[in-house]
PDB file of C-alpha atoms in Angstrom:
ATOM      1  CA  UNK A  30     -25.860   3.191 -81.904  1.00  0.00           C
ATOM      2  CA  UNK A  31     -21.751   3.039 -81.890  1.00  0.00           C
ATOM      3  CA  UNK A  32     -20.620  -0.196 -82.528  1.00  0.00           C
ATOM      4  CA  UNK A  33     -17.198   0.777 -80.521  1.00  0.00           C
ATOM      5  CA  UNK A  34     -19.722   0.026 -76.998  1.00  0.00           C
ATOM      6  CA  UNK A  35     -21.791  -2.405 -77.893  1.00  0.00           C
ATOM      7  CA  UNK A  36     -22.993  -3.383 -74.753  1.00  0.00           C
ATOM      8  CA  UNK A  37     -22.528   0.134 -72.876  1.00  0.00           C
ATOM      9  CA  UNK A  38     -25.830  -0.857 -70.558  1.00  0.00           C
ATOM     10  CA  UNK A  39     -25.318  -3.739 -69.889  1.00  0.00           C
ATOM     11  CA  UNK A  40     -27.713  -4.673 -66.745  1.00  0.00           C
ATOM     12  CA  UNK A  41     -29.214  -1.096 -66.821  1.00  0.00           C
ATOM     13  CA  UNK A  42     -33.152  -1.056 -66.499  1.00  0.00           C
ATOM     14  CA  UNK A  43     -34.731   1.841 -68.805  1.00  0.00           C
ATOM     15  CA  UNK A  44     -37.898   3.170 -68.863  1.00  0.00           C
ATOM     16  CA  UNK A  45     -39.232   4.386 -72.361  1.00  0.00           C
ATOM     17  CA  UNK A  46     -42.690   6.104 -72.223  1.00  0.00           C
ATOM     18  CA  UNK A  47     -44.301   6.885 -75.849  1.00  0.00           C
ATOM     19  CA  UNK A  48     -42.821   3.702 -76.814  1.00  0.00           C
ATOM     20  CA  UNK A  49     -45.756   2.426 -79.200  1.00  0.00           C
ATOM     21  CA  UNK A  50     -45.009   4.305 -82.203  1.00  0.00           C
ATOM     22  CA  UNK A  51     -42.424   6.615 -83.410  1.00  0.00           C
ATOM     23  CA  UNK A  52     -39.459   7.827 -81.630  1.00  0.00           C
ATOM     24  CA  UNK A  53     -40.227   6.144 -78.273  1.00  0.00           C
ATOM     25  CA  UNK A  54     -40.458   2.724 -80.385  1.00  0.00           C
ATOM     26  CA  UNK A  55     -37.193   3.320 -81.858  1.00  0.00           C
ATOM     27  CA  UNK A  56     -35.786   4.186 -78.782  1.00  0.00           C
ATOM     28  CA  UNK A  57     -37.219   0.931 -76.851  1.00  0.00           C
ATOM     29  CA  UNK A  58     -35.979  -1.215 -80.093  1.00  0.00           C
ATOM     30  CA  UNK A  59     -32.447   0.149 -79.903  1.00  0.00           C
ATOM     31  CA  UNK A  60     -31.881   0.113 -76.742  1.00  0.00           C
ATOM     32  CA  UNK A  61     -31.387  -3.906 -76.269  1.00  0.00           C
ATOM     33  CA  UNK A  62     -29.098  -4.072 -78.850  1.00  0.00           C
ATOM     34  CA  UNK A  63     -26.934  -1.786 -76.456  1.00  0.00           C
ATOM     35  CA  UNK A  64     -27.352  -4.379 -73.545  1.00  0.00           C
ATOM     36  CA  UNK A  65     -30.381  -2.533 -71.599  1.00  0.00           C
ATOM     37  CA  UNK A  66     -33.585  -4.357 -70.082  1.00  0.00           C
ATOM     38  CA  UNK A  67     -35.992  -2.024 -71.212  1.00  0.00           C
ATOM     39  CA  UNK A  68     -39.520  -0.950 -69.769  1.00  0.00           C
ATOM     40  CA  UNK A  69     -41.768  -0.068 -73.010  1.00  0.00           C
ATOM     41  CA  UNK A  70     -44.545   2.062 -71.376  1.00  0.00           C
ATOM     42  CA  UNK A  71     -47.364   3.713 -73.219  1.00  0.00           C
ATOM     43  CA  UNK A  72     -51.131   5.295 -72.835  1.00  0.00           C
ATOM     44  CA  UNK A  73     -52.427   3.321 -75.642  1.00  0.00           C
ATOM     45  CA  UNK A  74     -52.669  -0.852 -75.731  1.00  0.00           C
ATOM     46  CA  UNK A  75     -49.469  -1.800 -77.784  1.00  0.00           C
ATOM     47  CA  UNK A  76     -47.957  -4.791 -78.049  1.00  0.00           C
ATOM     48  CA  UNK A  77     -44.707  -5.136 -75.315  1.00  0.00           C
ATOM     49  CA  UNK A  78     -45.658  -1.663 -73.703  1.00  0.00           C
ATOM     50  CA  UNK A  79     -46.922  -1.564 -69.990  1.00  0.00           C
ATOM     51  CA  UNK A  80     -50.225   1.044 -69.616  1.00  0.00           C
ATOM     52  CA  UNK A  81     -48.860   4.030 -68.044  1.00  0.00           C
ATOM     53  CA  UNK A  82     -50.423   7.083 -68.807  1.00  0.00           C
ATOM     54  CA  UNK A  83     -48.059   9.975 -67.760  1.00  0.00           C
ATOM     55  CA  UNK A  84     -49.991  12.749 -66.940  1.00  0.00           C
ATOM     56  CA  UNK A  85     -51.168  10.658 -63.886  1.00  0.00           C
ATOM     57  CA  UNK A  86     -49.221  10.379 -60.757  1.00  0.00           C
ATOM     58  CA  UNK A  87     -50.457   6.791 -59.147  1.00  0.00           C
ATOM     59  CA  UNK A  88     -49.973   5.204 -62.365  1.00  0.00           C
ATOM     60  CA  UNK A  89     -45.551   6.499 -61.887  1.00  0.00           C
ATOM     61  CA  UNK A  90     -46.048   4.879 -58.326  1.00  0.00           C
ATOM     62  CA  UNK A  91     -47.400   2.000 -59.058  1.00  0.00           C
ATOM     63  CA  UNK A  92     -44.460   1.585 -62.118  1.00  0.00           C
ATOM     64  CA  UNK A  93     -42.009   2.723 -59.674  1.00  0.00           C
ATOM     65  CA  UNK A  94     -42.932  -0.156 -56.968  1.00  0.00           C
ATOM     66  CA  UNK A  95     -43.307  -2.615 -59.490  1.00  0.00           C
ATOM     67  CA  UNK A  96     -39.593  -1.714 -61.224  1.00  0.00           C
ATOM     68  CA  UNK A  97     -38.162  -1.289 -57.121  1.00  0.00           C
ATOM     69  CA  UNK A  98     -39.384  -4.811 -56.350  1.00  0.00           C
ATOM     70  CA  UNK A  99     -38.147  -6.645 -59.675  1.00  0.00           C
ATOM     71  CA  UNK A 100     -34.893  -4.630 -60.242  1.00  0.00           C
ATOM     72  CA  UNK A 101     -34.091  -2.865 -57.602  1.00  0.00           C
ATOM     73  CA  UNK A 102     -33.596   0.492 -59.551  1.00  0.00           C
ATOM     74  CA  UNK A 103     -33.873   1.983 -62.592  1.00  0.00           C
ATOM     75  CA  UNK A 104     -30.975   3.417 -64.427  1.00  0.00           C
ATOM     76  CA  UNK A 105     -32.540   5.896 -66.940  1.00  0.00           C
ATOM     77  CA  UNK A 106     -35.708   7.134 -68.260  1.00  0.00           C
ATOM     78  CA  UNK A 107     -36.714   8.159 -71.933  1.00  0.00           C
ATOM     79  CA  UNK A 108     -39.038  10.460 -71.173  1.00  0.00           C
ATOM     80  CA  UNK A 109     -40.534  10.049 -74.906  1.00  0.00           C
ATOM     81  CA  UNK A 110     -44.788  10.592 -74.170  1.00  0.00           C
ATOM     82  CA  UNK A 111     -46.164  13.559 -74.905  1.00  0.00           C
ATOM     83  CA  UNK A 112     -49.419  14.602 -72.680  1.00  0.00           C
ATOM     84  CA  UNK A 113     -52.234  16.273 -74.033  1.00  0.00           C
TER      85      UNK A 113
END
């Protein structure tokens, strides 16, 4: 990340789906450093990640009234999963 903006997000909410392994992991690990409060989502059980498989729509809704009721919005979305 550029070290001129450290904290560029500051008090942003992210969602990162795939965020178990590879990219989405990196993604969900950088993120932070930039000042973001991250949502680590993922299909499989991973330490840190939510469940959220998503190919299926309740499980979005249910994310989407959890995240409303906590935060109040969410700022961005790495959209990192890849369905089957």
């Amino acid at each position: 990340m550029n070290d001129l903006h450290p904290k560029r997000l500051l008090g942003k909410v992210v969602v990162v789906t795939g965020a178990a392994r590879g990219q989405g992991a990196a993604e969900a690990e950088a993120l932070p450093r930039e000042g973001a409060r991250v949502i680590a989502t993922d299909v499989t059980e991973a330490a840190g990640c939510r469940h959220l498989d998503v190919t299926d729509e309740e499980h979005w809704a249910k994310l989407a009234a959890e995240l409303r009721e906590s935060y109040g919005r969410v700022h961005g979305l790495v959209n990192n999963a890849v369905a089957p």
